[in-house]
Tab-separated table of C-alpha atoms in Angstrom:
chain	number	residue	atom	x	y	z
A	17	UNK	CA	-0.173	-0.436	0.246
A	18	UNK	CA	1.423	3.542	-1.169
A	19	UNK	CA	1.898	6.380	0.995
A	20	UNK	CA	0.989	9.828	0.048
A	21	UNK	CA	0.806	13.316	1.765
A	22	UNK	CA	0.812	17.034	0.805
A	23	UNK	CA	3.493	19.668	2.159
A	24	UNK	CA	2.992	23.504	0.953
A	25	UNK	CA	0.663	22.312	-2.027
A	26	UNK	CA	3.219	19.428	-3.485
A	27	UNK	CA	1.951	15.928	-3.334
A	28	UNK	CA	4.466	13.470	-2.130
A	29	UNK	CA	3.909	9.339	-2.963
A	30	UNK	CA	6.483	6.384	-1.796
A	31	UNK	CA	5.131	2.952	-2.984
A	32	UNK	CA	6.329	1.106	-0.257
A	33	UNK	CA	7.903	1.033	3.583
A	34	UNK	CA	11.356	0.333	1.901
A	35	UNK	CA	10.906	3.511	-0.864
A	36	UNK	CA	9.672	5.688	2.647
A	37	UNK	CA	12.209	4.369	4.583
A	38	UNK	CA	14.975	5.771	1.995
A	39	UNK	CA	13.678	8.763	1.310
A	40	UNK	CA	13.182	9.252	4.724
A	41	UNK	CA	16.743	8.841	5.504
A	42	UNK	CA	19.031	12.111	5.863
A	43	UNK	CA	21.392	12.831	3.144
A	44	UNK	CA	23.886	10.435	2.656
A	45	UNK	CA	26.431	10.060	0.097
A	46	UNK	CA	25.741	5.988	-0.509
A	47	UNK	CA	22.205	6.110	-0.978
A	48	UNK	CA	22.025	8.865	-3.588
A	49	UNK	CA	24.750	6.287	-5.443
A	50	UNK	CA	22.302	3.677	-4.708
A	51	UNK	CA	19.679	5.603	-6.310
A	52	UNK	CA	17.088	5.271	-3.223
A	53	UNK	CA	17.664	9.275	-1.314
A	54	UNK	CA	15.275	11.573	-1.658
A	55	UNK	CA	15.520	13.853	-4.637
A	56	UNK	CA	14.880	17.284	-2.669
A	57	UNK	CA	15.123	18.147	1.458
A	58	UNK	CA	11.023	18.233	0.940
A	59	UNK	CA	10.626	15.020	-0.058
A	60	UNK	CA	12.622	13.933	2.593
A	61	UNK	CA	10.643	15.891	5.409
A	62	UNK	CA	7.304	14.368	3.683
A	63	UNK	CA	8.592	10.610	4.091
A	64	UNK	CA	9.664	11.352	7.810
A	65	UNK	CA	6.377	12.690	8.298
A	66	UNK	CA	4.747	9.963	6.732
A	67	UNK	CA	7.338	7.372	8.732
A	68	UNK	CA	6.066	8.678	11.949
A	69	UNK	CA	2.940	7.787	11.374
A	70	UNK	CA	3.959	4.062	10.515
A	71	UNK	CA	2.590	1.486	13.063
A	72	UNK	CA	5.600	-0.733	14.234
A	73	UNK	CA	3.708	-3.754	13.565
A	74	UNK	CA	4.099	-3.064	9.731
A	75	UNK	CA	7.546	-4.044	10.133
A	76	UNK	CA	7.062	-7.413	11.182
A	77	UNK	CA	3.807	-7.297	8.041
A	78	UNK	CA	5.774	-6.115	5.219
A	79	UNK	CA	9.455	-6.787	5.049
A	80	UNK	CA	11.805	-4.988	3.318
A	81	UNK	CA	13.602	-7.868	1.841
A	82	UNK	CA	11.587	-11.019	1.516
A	83	UNK	CA	11.825	-13.964	4.369
A	84	UNK	CA	12.335	-16.291	1.711
A	85	UNK	CA	14.811	-14.528	-0.321
A	86	UNK	CA	17.095	-14.035	2.692
A	87	UNK	CA	18.434	-15.869	5.720
A	88	UNK	CA	18.988	-12.596	7.789
A	89	UNK	CA	15.615	-11.463	7.108
A	90	UNK	CA	14.649	-15.010	8.465
A	91	UNK	CA	16.886	-14.406	11.443
A	92	UNK	CA	14.920	-11.498	12.514
A	93	UNK	CA	11.658	-12.780	12.043
A	94	UNK	CA	12.348	-15.868	13.930
A	95	UNK	CA	14.233	-14.360	16.343
A	96	UNK	CA	11.405	-12.327	17.406
A	97	UNK	CA	10.538	-11.938	21.209
A	98	UNK	CA	6.967	-11.035	20.679
A	99	UNK	CA	6.488	-11.106	24.750
A	100	UNK	CA	9.161	-8.463	25.010
A	101	UNK	CA	7.593	-6.768	21.877
A	102	UNK	CA	4.097	-6.448	23.105
A	103	UNK	CA	4.934	-3.215	25.756
A	104	UNK	CA	5.408	-1.247	22.315
A	105	UNK	CA	3.150	-3.048	20.771
A	106	UNK	CA	0.518	-0.085	19.613
A	107	UNK	CA	3.194	2.501	19.042
A	108	UNK	CA	3.970	3.934	16.040
A	109	UNK	CA	7.132	5.174	14.710
A	110	UNK	CA	6.998	8.443	15.847
A	111	UNK	CA	4.995	7.641	19.398
A	112	UNK	CA	7.599	4.987	19.808
A	113	UNK	CA	10.195	7.971	19.981
A	114	UNK	CA	8.306	9.998	22.590
A	115	UNK	CA	8.451	6.802	24.556
A	116	UNK	CA	12.124	6.600	24.442
A	117	UNK	CA	12.474	9.547	25.697
A	118	UNK	CA	10.640	9.826	28.676
A	119	UNK	CA	11.777	9.581	32.039
A	120	UNK	CA	9.757	6.889	32.985
A	121	UNK	CA	11.611	4.617	30.003
A	122	UNK	CA	14.715	3.636	31.952
A	123	UNK	CA	17.797	1.131	31.484
A	124	UNK	CA	15.588	-1.382	32.762
A	125	UNK	CA	12.946	-1.111	30.573
A	126	UNK	CA	14.801	-0.773	27.447
A	127	UNK	CA	16.784	-4.229	28.472
A	128	UNK	CA	13.377	-5.802	28.664
A	129	UNK	CA	12.768	-5.163	25.813
A	130	UNK	CA	15.493	-4.893	23.158
A	131	UNK	CA	14.193	-8.879	21.947
A	132	UNK	CA	11.242	-7.557	20.792
A	133	UNK	CA	12.510	-5.173	18.831
A	134	UNK	CA	13.944	-5.499	15.009
A	135	UNK	CA	16.356	-3.526	13.325
A	136	UNK	CA	14.338	-1.989	10.885
A	137	UNK	CA	11.928	-0.314	13.601
A	138	UNK	CA	15.082	0.825	15.152
A	139	UNK	CA	16.633	2.478	12.360
A	140	UNK	CA	12.635	4.003	11.138
A	141	UNK	CA	12.854	5.708	14.717
A	142	UNK	CA	16.360	6.863	13.725
A	143	UNK	CA	15.235	8.565	11.055
A	144	UNK	CA	13.098	10.780	12.412
A	145	UNK	CA	15.401	11.406	15.287
A	146	UNK	CA	17.548	14.540	15.931
A	147	UNK	CA	21.160	14.506	17.287
A	148	UNK	CA	20.316	14.887	20.527
A	149	UNK	CA	17.471	12.085	20.893
A	150	UNK	CA	20.305	9.903	19.643
A	151	UNK	CA	22.174	10.517	22.020
A	152	UNK	CA	20.073	10.924	24.989
A	153	UNK	CA	18.062	7.438	24.048
A	154	UNK	CA	21.505	6.067	23.817
A	155	UNK	CA	22.703	6.833	27.215
A	156	UNK	CA	20.236	5.044	28.621
A	157	UNK	CA	20.731	1.653	27.045
A	158	UNK	CA	23.438	-0.639	29.011
A	159	UNK	CA	24.818	-3.445	28.173
A	160	UNK	CA	27.670	-5.704	30.180
A	161	UNK	CA	29.741	-8.235	28.355
A	162	UNK	CA	32.955	-10.164	29.866
A	163	UNK	CA	35.376	-12.217	28.927
A	164	UNK	CA	38.623	-11.693	31.459
A	165	UNK	CA	37.466	-7.554	31.785
A	166	UNK	CA	34.062	-6.526	32.135
A	167	UNK	CA	32.420	-3.665	29.562
A	168	UNK	CA	30.227	-1.622	29.390
A	169	UNK	CA	29.510	-0.518	33.264
A	170	UNK	CA	28.097	2.355	34.133
A	171	UNK	CA	31.144	4.848	34.503
A	172	UNK	CA	33.065	2.913	32.172
A	173	UNK	CA	34.672	3.854	28.759
A	174	UNK	CA	36.729	1.351	27.046
A	175	UNK	CA	39.336	1.105	24.284
A	176	UNK	CA	40.587	-1.715	21.765
A	177	UNK	CA	44.371	-1.163	21.677
A	178	UNK	CA	44.984	-1.780	17.618
A	179	UNK	CA	48.638	-1.742	17.279
A	180	UNK	CA	48.783	-2.325	13.378
A	181	UNK	CA	51.786	-3.000	11.188
A	182	UNK	CA	51.985	-2.977	7.659
A	183	UNK	CA	54.393	-6.135	7.717
A	184	UNK	CA	53.124	-7.786	10.699
A	185	UNK	CA	56.533	-6.892	12.243
A	186	UNK	CA	56.632	-8.693	16.064
A	187	UNK	CA	58.566	-6.311	17.907
A	188	UNK	CA	56.722	-3.339	16.144
A	189	UNK	CA	53.527	-4.566	17.056
A	190	UNK	CA	54.853	-5.693	20.190
A	191	UNK	CA	56.150	-1.774	20.759
A	192	UNK	CA	52.836	-0.584	19.785
A	193	UNK	CA	51.571	-2.634	22.914
A	194	UNK	CA	53.637	-1.298	25.334
A	195	UNK	CA	52.893	2.432	24.320
A	196	UNK	CA	49.070	1.772	24.609
A	197	UNK	CA	49.373	0.269	27.910
A	198	UNK	CA	51.325	3.010	28.982
A	199	UNK	CA	48.280	5.453	27.948
A	200	UNK	CA	45.871	3.084	29.738
A	201	UNK	CA	44.481	1.649	27.087
A	202	UNK	CA	43.357	-2.241	25.725
A	203	UNK	CA	40.731	-3.126	28.420
A	204	UNK	CA	38.115	-4.085	25.256
A	205	UNK	CA	40.773	-5.859	23.562
A	206	UNK	CA	44.005	-5.847	22.475
A	207	UNK	CA	43.204	-6.464	18.205
A	208	UNK	CA	45.602	-6.636	15.844
A	209	UNK	CA	44.439	-6.252	11.958
A	210	UNK	CA	46.813	-9.084	10.102
A	211	UNK	CA	48.682	-7.491	6.987
A	212	UNK	CA	48.814	-11.363	6.239
A	213	UNK	CA	46.029	-13.778	6.695
A	214	UNK	CA	47.536	-16.601	6.638
A	215	UNK	CA	47.077	-19.312	8.944
A	216	UNK	CA	51.003	-19.229	10.269
A	217	UNK	CA	51.215	-15.762	10.865
A	218	UNK	CA	47.971	-15.224	12.726
A	219	UNK	CA	49.291	-17.864	15.334
A	220	UNK	CA	52.475	-16.066	15.445
A	221	UNK	CA	50.230	-12.869	16.455
A	222	UNK	CA	48.018	-14.702	18.828
A	223	UNK	CA	51.158	-16.226	20.373
A	224	UNK	CA	52.628	-12.865	20.849
A	225	UNK	CA	49.809	-11.164	22.867
A	226	UNK	CA	49.406	-14.302	24.702
A	227	UNK	CA	52.780	-14.287	26.067
A	228	UNK	CA	52.585	-10.567	26.876
A	229	UNK	CA	48.899	-11.075	28.979
A	230	UNK	CA	50.158	-14.347	30.209
A	231	UNK	CA	53.792	-12.646	31.718
A	232	UNK	CA	52.056	-9.873	32.886
A	233	UNK	CA	48.597	-10.365	33.942
A	234	UNK	CA	46.746	-8.797	32.250
A	235	UNK	CA	42.839	-9.057	32.283
A	236	UNK	CA	42.446	-8.292	28.854
A	237	UNK	CA	41.405	-10.166	25.835
A	238	UNK	CA	43.291	-10.807	22.184
A	239	UNK	CA	42.151	-10.823	19.157
A	240	UNK	CA	43.729	-10.795	15.606
A	241	UNK	CA	41.147	-10.288	12.998
A	242	UNK	CA	42.050	-12.386	10.424
A	243	UNK	CA	38.822	-14.282	8.600
A	244	UNK	CA	36.958	-16.394	10.481
A	245	UNK	CA	37.776	-19.637	8.922
A	246	UNK	CA	41.399	-18.994	9.943
A	247	UNK	CA	40.529	-18.759	13.310
A	248	UNK	CA	38.950	-22.274	13.219
A	249	UNK	CA	42.167	-23.580	11.930
A	250	UNK	CA	43.876	-22.049	14.753
A	251	UNK	CA	41.375	-22.748	17.343
A	252	UNK	CA	41.939	-26.770	15.731
A	253	UNK	CA	45.691	-26.748	15.927
A	254	UNK	CA	45.236	-25.539	19.649
A	255	UNK	CA	46.787	-21.793	19.086
A	256	UNK	CA	45.571	-19.447	22.175
A	257	UNK	CA	42.254	-17.514	20.442
A	258	UNK	CA	40.212	-15.797	23.111
A	259	UNK	CA	38.074	-13.586	20.640
A	260	UNK	CA	36.504	-14.997	17.272
A	261	UNK	CA	36.508	-12.152	15.078
A	262	UNK	CA	34.102	-11.717	11.583
A	263	UNK	CA	32.588	-8.558	9.709
A	264	UNK	CA	29.178	-9.074	9.030
A	265	UNK	CA	26.783	-7.352	6.621
A	266	UNK	CA	23.047	-7.041	6.755
A	267	UNK	CA	21.701	-9.259	4.010
A	268	UNK	CA	22.412	-12.827	2.863
A	269	UNK	CA	24.456	-11.796	-0.153
A	270	UNK	CA	26.632	-9.143	1.262
A	271	UNK	CA	27.818	-11.859	4.054
A	272	UNK	CA	28.421	-14.371	1.589
A	273	UNK	CA	30.895	-11.412	-0.075
A	274	UNK	CA	32.639	-11.886	3.173
A	275	UNK	CA	32.282	-15.201	2.957
A	276	UNK	CA	30.125	-16.052	5.329
A	277	UNK	CA	26.412	-17.044	6.218
A	278	UNK	CA	24.827	-18.011	9.532
A	279	UNK	CA	25.678	-21.351	9.639
A	280	UNK	CA	29.233	-20.580	9.351
A	281	UNK	CA	29.128	-17.991	11.709
A	282	UNK	CA	27.552	-20.368	14.545
A	283	UNK	CA	30.193	-22.899	13.648
A	284	UNK	CA	32.864	-20.726	15.055
A	285	UNK	CA	30.663	-19.414	18.012
A	286	UNK	CA	30.666	-23.494	18.923
A	287	UNK	CA	34.418	-23.408	18.376
A	288	UNK	CA	35.390	-20.232	20.289
A	289	UNK	CA	33.203	-21.597	23.330
A	290	UNK	CA	33.606	-25.244	23.098
A	291	UNK	CA	37.667	-25.600	21.671
A	292	UNK	CA	39.776	-23.204	22.239
A	293	UNK	CA	39.473	-22.639	26.089
A	294	UNK	CA	39.553	-19.837	28.450
A	295	UNK	CA	41.729	-18.019	30.626
A	296	UNK	CA	40.423	-16.294	34.052
A	297	UNK	CA	41.819	-15.029	37.169
A	298	UNK	CA	42.187	-15.733	40.146
A	299	UNK	CA	44.448	-14.532	43.572
A	300	UNK	CA	46.698	-12.956	40.422
A	301	UNK	CA	47.484	-16.692	38.701
A	302	UNK	CA	46.378	-17.652	35.570
A	303	UNK	CA	44.110	-21.274	34.961
A	304	UNK	CA	42.816	-22.536	31.826
A	305	UNK	CA	39.141	-23.804	31.914
A	306	UNK	CA	37.398	-25.934	29.608
A	307	UNK	CA	34.337	-25.127	27.881
A	308	UNK	CA	33.682	-28.780	26.223
A	309	UNK	CA	30.197	-29.760	26.941
A	310	UNK	CA	28.140	-26.259	26.114
A	311	UNK	CA	26.590	-28.065	23.558
A	312	UNK	CA	25.286	-26.774	20.116
A	313	UNK	CA	24.077	-23.573	20.216
A	314	UNK	CA	21.180	-21.912	19.052
A	315	UNK	CA	20.543	-18.948	18.006
A	316	UNK	CA	18.867	-18.063	21.887
A	317	UNK	CA	20.864	-16.467	24.161
A	318	UNK	CA	19.694	-14.190	27.444
A	319	UNK	CA	20.315	-10.514	26.727
A	320	UNK	CA	22.716	-8.900	28.806
A	321	UNK	CA	23.307	-11.494	31.915
A	322	UNK	CA	25.180	-10.679	35.245
A	323	UNK	CA	28.895	-10.950	34.324
A	324	UNK	CA	29.583	-13.222	37.445
A	325	UNK	CA	27.201	-15.566	35.482
A	326	UNK	CA	28.686	-15.587	32.204
A	327	UNK	CA	30.551	-19.171	32.366
A	328	UNK	CA	31.795	-19.281	28.763
A	329	UNK	CA	32.142	-15.882	28.517
A	330	UNK	CA	30.983	-13.426	25.482
A	331	UNK	CA	33.756	-14.864	22.779
A	332	UNK	CA	32.402	-13.217	19.529
A	333	UNK	CA	34.068	-9.803	18.349
A	334	UNK	CA	32.084	-8.110	14.833
A	335	UNK	CA	32.456	-5.123	12.581
A	336	UNK	CA	30.342	-3.338	10.503
A	337	UNK	CA	29.675	-0.378	8.578
A	338	UNK	CA	27.323	0.964	6.622
A	339	UNK	CA	27.560	0.887	2.791
A	340	UNK	CA	29.381	-2.490	2.739
A	341	UNK	CA	25.983	-3.924	1.248
A	342	UNK	CA	25.636	-1.750	-1.425
A	343	UNK	CA	29.475	-2.243	-2.083
A	344	UNK	CA	29.153	-6.017	-2.557
A	345	UNK	CA	25.865	-4.499	-4.823
A	346	UNK	CA	23.708	-6.653	-2.617
A	347	UNK	CA	21.656	-3.765	-0.558
A	348	UNK	CA	18.247	-4.895	-2.287
A	349	UNK	CA	17.402	-0.804	-3.151
A	350	UNK	CA	17.448	-0.695	0.679
A	351	UNK	CA	19.072	2.511	2.470
A	352	UNK	CA	22.482	2.107	3.930
A	353	UNK	CA	21.583	2.752	7.257
A	354	UNK	CA	18.731	0.452	7.647
A	355	UNK	CA	20.769	-2.424	6.179
A	356	UNK	CA	23.415	-1.311	9.104
A	357	UNK	CA	20.988	-1.867	11.399
A	358	UNK	CA	20.229	-5.473	10.096
A	359	UNK	CA	23.773	-6.534	10.688
A	360	UNK	CA	23.059	-6.189	13.972
A	361	UNK	CA	20.714	-8.972	14.145
A	362	UNK	CA	23.429	-11.000	13.074
A	363	UNK	CA	25.687	-9.761	15.546
A	364	UNK	CA	23.163	-10.492	18.056
A	365	UNK	CA	22.772	-13.715	17.743
A	366	UNK	CA	25.962	-15.147	19.150
A	367	UNK	CA	25.897	-13.174	22.276
A	368	UNK	CA	29.084	-10.732	21.099
A	369	UNK	CA	31.752	-9.500	23.829
A	370	UNK	CA	32.165	-6.377	21.013
A	371	UNK	CA	30.322	-4.983	18.480
A	372	UNK	CA	32.163	-1.563	16.253
A	373	UNK	CA	30.585	0.042	13.786
A	374	UNK	CA	33.779	0.827	11.367
A	375	UNK	CA	32.097	4.021	10.358
A	376	UNK	CA	34.045	6.355	8.326
A	377	UNK	CA	36.186	3.405	7.190
A	378	UNK	CA	34.337	2.410	3.483
A	379	UNK	CA	34.997	5.662	1.715
A	380	UNK	CA	33.478	9.526	1.033
A	381	UNK	CA	31.315	7.156	-1.632
A	382	UNK	CA	28.735	6.078	0.983
A	383	UNK	CA	29.510	8.818	3.613
A	384	UNK	CA	31.338	12.123	2.367
A	385	UNK	CA	31.991	14.420	4.916
A	386	UNK	CA	32.268	15.183	8.501
A	387	UNK	CA	28.607	15.770	8.742
A	388	UNK	CA	27.342	12.344	7.364
A	389	UNK	CA	29.832	10.734	9.494
A	390	UNK	CA	29.230	12.101	12.654
A	391	UNK	CA	25.465	11.285	11.597
A	392	UNK	CA	26.132	7.894	10.834
A	393	UNK	CA	28.224	7.228	13.964
A	394	UNK	CA	25.466	8.434	16.178
A	395	UNK	CA	22.181	6.555	14.501
A	396	UNK	CA	24.532	3.062	14.357
A	397	UNK	CA	25.223	2.970	18.336
A	398	UNK	CA	21.833	4.511	18.795
A	399	UNK	CA	20.642	1.530	16.710
A	400	UNK	CA	22.887	-0.629	18.312
A	401	UNK	CA	22.377	-0.235	22.007
A	402	UNK	CA	18.587	-0.613	21.624
A	403	UNK	CA	19.047	-3.749	19.724
A	404	UNK	CA	21.015	-4.703	22.866
A	405	UNK	CA	24.584	-4.745	21.545
A	406	UNK	CA	27.763	-3.677	23.726
A	407	UNK	CA	28.510	-0.901	20.649
A	408	UNK	CA	31.695	1.145	20.368
A	409	UNK	CA	32.338	2.839	17.172
A	410	UNK	CA	35.855	3.192	15.249
A	411	UNK	CA	36.019	7.238	14.968
A	412	UNK	CA	37.437	7.114	11.798
A	413	UNK	CA	37.704	8.435	7.987
A	414	UNK	CA	39.415	7.924	4.977
A	415	UNK	CA	42.358	10.271	3.974
A	416	UNK	CA	39.864	11.699	0.321
A	417	UNK	CA	36.920	12.460	2.539
A	418	UNK	CA	35.874	15.679	3.221
A	419	UNK	CA	36.460	15.019	7.092
A	420	UNK	CA	39.547	15.872	9.810
A	421	UNK	CA	40.672	15.186	12.777
A	422	UNK	CA	38.588	18.080	14.231
A	423	UNK	CA	35.066	15.824	13.209
A	424	UNK	CA	36.653	13.444	15.082
A	425	UNK	CA	37.003	15.304	17.844
A	426	UNK	CA	33.253	16.082	17.980
A	427	UNK	CA	32.236	13.184	17.216
A	428	UNK	CA	33.735	11.059	19.962
A	429	UNK	CA	32.430	13.432	22.309
A	430	UNK	CA	29.110	13.014	21.107
A	431	UNK	CA	29.633	9.109	21.721
A	432	UNK	CA	31.078	9.702	24.798
A	433	UNK	CA	28.053	11.362	26.079
A	434	UNK	CA	25.520	9.047	24.501
A	435	UNK	CA	27.519	5.985	26.225
A	436	UNK	CA	29.340	4.224	23.720
A	437	UNK	CA	31.306	1.277	25.024
A	438	UNK	CA	34.343	1.713	23.807
A	439	UNK	CA	36.517	3.362	21.446
A	440	UNK	CA	39.521	2.483	19.303
A	441	UNK	CA	43.708	3.418	20.347
A	442	UNK	CA	45.664	3.609	17.479
A	443	UNK	CA	49.021	5.077	17.493
A	444	UNK	CA	49.355	8.374	16.692
A	445	UNK	CA	45.508	7.962	15.390
A	446	UNK	CA	46.888	6.912	12.169
A	447	UNK	CA	46.255	3.327	10.840
A	448	UNK	CA	49.609	2.703	8.857
A	449	UNK	CA	48.338	-0.562	7.963
A	450	UNK	CA	44.646	-0.165	6.899
A	451	UNK	CA	45.752	3.292	6.003
A	452	UNK	CA	42.917	5.919	7.306
A	453	UNK	CA	42.533	7.975	10.126
A	454	UNK	CA	41.353	7.076	13.621
A	455	UNK	CA	41.291	8.025	17.460
A	456	UNK	CA	44.574	7.959	18.899
A	457	UNK	CA	45.566	6.287	22.578
A	458	UNK	CA	45.744	10.073	24.258
A	459	UNK	CA	42.021	10.534	22.662
A	460	UNK	CA	40.635	8.117	24.626
A	461	UNK	CA	42.727	9.770	28.250
A	462	UNK	CA	40.446	12.989	26.942
A	463	UNK	CA	37.313	11.529	26.754
A	464	UNK	CA	38.042	9.945	30.142
A	465	UNK	CA	38.682	13.230	31.868
A	466	UNK	CA	36.414	15.396	30.226
A	467	UNK	CA	33.832	13.122	31.038
A	468	UNK	CA	34.513	11.468	34.404
A	469	UNK	CA	34.875	8.048	32.822
A	470	UNK	CA	37.633	4.735	33.785
A	471	UNK	CA	38.204	1.719	32.647
A	472	UNK	CA	37.171	-1.830	33.099
A	473	UNK	CA	37.242	-2.538	36.739
A	474	UNK	CA	39.576	-4.939	36.471
A	475	UNK	CA	41.639	-3.343	33.860
A	476	UNK	CA	41.888	-0.185	36.041
A	477	UNK	CA	43.095	-2.294	39.464
A	478	UNK	CA	46.263	-3.781	36.802
A	479	UNK	CA	46.730	-0.250	36.297
A	480	UNK	CA	46.923	0.929	39.626
A	481	UNK	CA	49.456	-2.208	40.330
A	482	UNK	CA	51.500	-1.943	37.356
A	483	UNK	CA	52.235	2.343	38.244
A	484	UNK	CA	49.998	3.444	34.924
A	485	UNK	CA	47.679	5.036	36.971
A	486	UNK	CA	46.765	6.454	40.295
A	487	UNK	CA	44.053	6.188	42.196
A	488	UNK	CA	41.933	8.861	40.614
A	489	UNK	CA	42.753	6.979	37.059
A	490	UNK	CA	45.206	9.825	35.910
A	491	UNK	CA	48.103	8.871	33.909
A	492	UNK	CA	51.492	8.356	36.131
A	493	UNK	CA	54.142	9.773	34.905
A	494	UNK	CA	56.800	7.324	33.544
A	495	UNK	CA	59.137	5.843	36.270
A	496	UNK	CA	61.360	3.589	37.302
A	497	UNK	CA	58.573	1.978	39.021
A	498	UNK	CA	56.193	1.341	36.378
A	499	UNK	CA	56.812	-2.394	36.043
A	500	UNK	CA	55.949	-2.814	32.358
A	501	UNK	CA	59.425	-1.057	32.097
A	502	UNK	CA	61.763	-2.388	34.779
A	503	UNK	CA	64.225	-5.634	33.653
A	504	UNK	CA	61.396	-8.048	32.654
A	505	UNK	CA	60.532	-5.523	29.989
A	506	UNK	CA	58.504	-6.739	26.337
A	507	UNK	CA	61.472	-5.032	24.697
A	508	UNK	CA	63.462	-7.930	26.348
A	509	UNK	CA	60.866	-10.727	26.311
A	510	UNK	CA	58.295	-9.948	24.150
A	511	UNK	CA	59.775	-8.438	21.237
A	512	UNK	CA	62.428	-11.124	21.152
A	513	UNK	CA	64.176	-12.815	17.773
A	514	UNK	CA	62.332	-16.042	19.050
A	515	UNK	CA	58.822	-14.444	17.800
């Protein structure tokens, strides 16, 4: 059934819900490239006006990508929690926005609601929100996950330490890790994007980080961001795998372009929980616990369980980004922001420790400038948090985008106010392997100082023990009693020729 409205003596008609969603989306270059964007600001306002009156139930009745054609659609429909949805079942998109903004809609309310929401519902709501709405609503969402450190607690901001190197030089990577730790980064994970996605190289990097974690008893987790099939081979060989990584998208066809489908992700999830084992901390010692016997993994899980009850812990790490489906010609004429929200349904099925929108990485063809990147990041964070995910954001841009570091400072601060779970820590903010601009180690320290945030509690205690921060979470000047720089330094033990 088409949607029609007359505004200022002009008639606007949208043939279906998919077209209405696309035309209501704030301007971005990717939708223009796909030919689905509104042709004018007036048409966009007309679409947003109509979208506000669409009942939430219509998104369950009119699927943007047919059920029989796409396994992500089937996942969304089959896992929809009708009991959780009942609280908002009678609302329109506009009424749902108002509901989210009320004082009475608390963190606890949103946690109970998350499994009742579909990606299309939250994407539609984001399209009629101002930036301040996206920030206010997202900061009410709390999602807590845990491996060795507990991520997402109130008043906390975590950092993925990202020490990439263009030749995967172990010495350079270890030096980057040391630099990041001295800036109190790394509590989300120490995550390396390998330049070479080979099994041997992956295992080498996994062992390097595990040696460092074990030697200094660091309450964090490692991740080498090789393809999921490579990591599964590493697990089979007994390599020290903590988190299993994969980029995911919002359509079956787009995921196939990444070399994955839901069955493969399910196999990786099972392998990570059952095959690799995980290490837990107790009284300063390290022990290995087997995850054998967890059983067949199903696409059902508890949302936001108590950290102490997580056994085994959250073991998956997913990255996403607006435009990935379009770049694979797998977008089905759906706007890129809605497809991004659908990627979160894929991630949600596997109880991840971390989800990260790499917001400006794909380039200006999809998000042209700083304004579009900022808006997209706030939308992504909003949608992910409402769906119950531990959302982080790589505050980033490519060198050919119409953006600069001032834009990233603005976005970083806005996301901090919105309660972002974690951000990136890249040496000098310049990733010399992936060739894009992100946030540096000291950027996260700025955000913690400005907003009164602290690292994950286990990591904070370790930082104090290592004389990296004081009891007020302030960085301590490097001195002789810094245990990372004494005679048992990474320069001697980890950055060694045998690595």
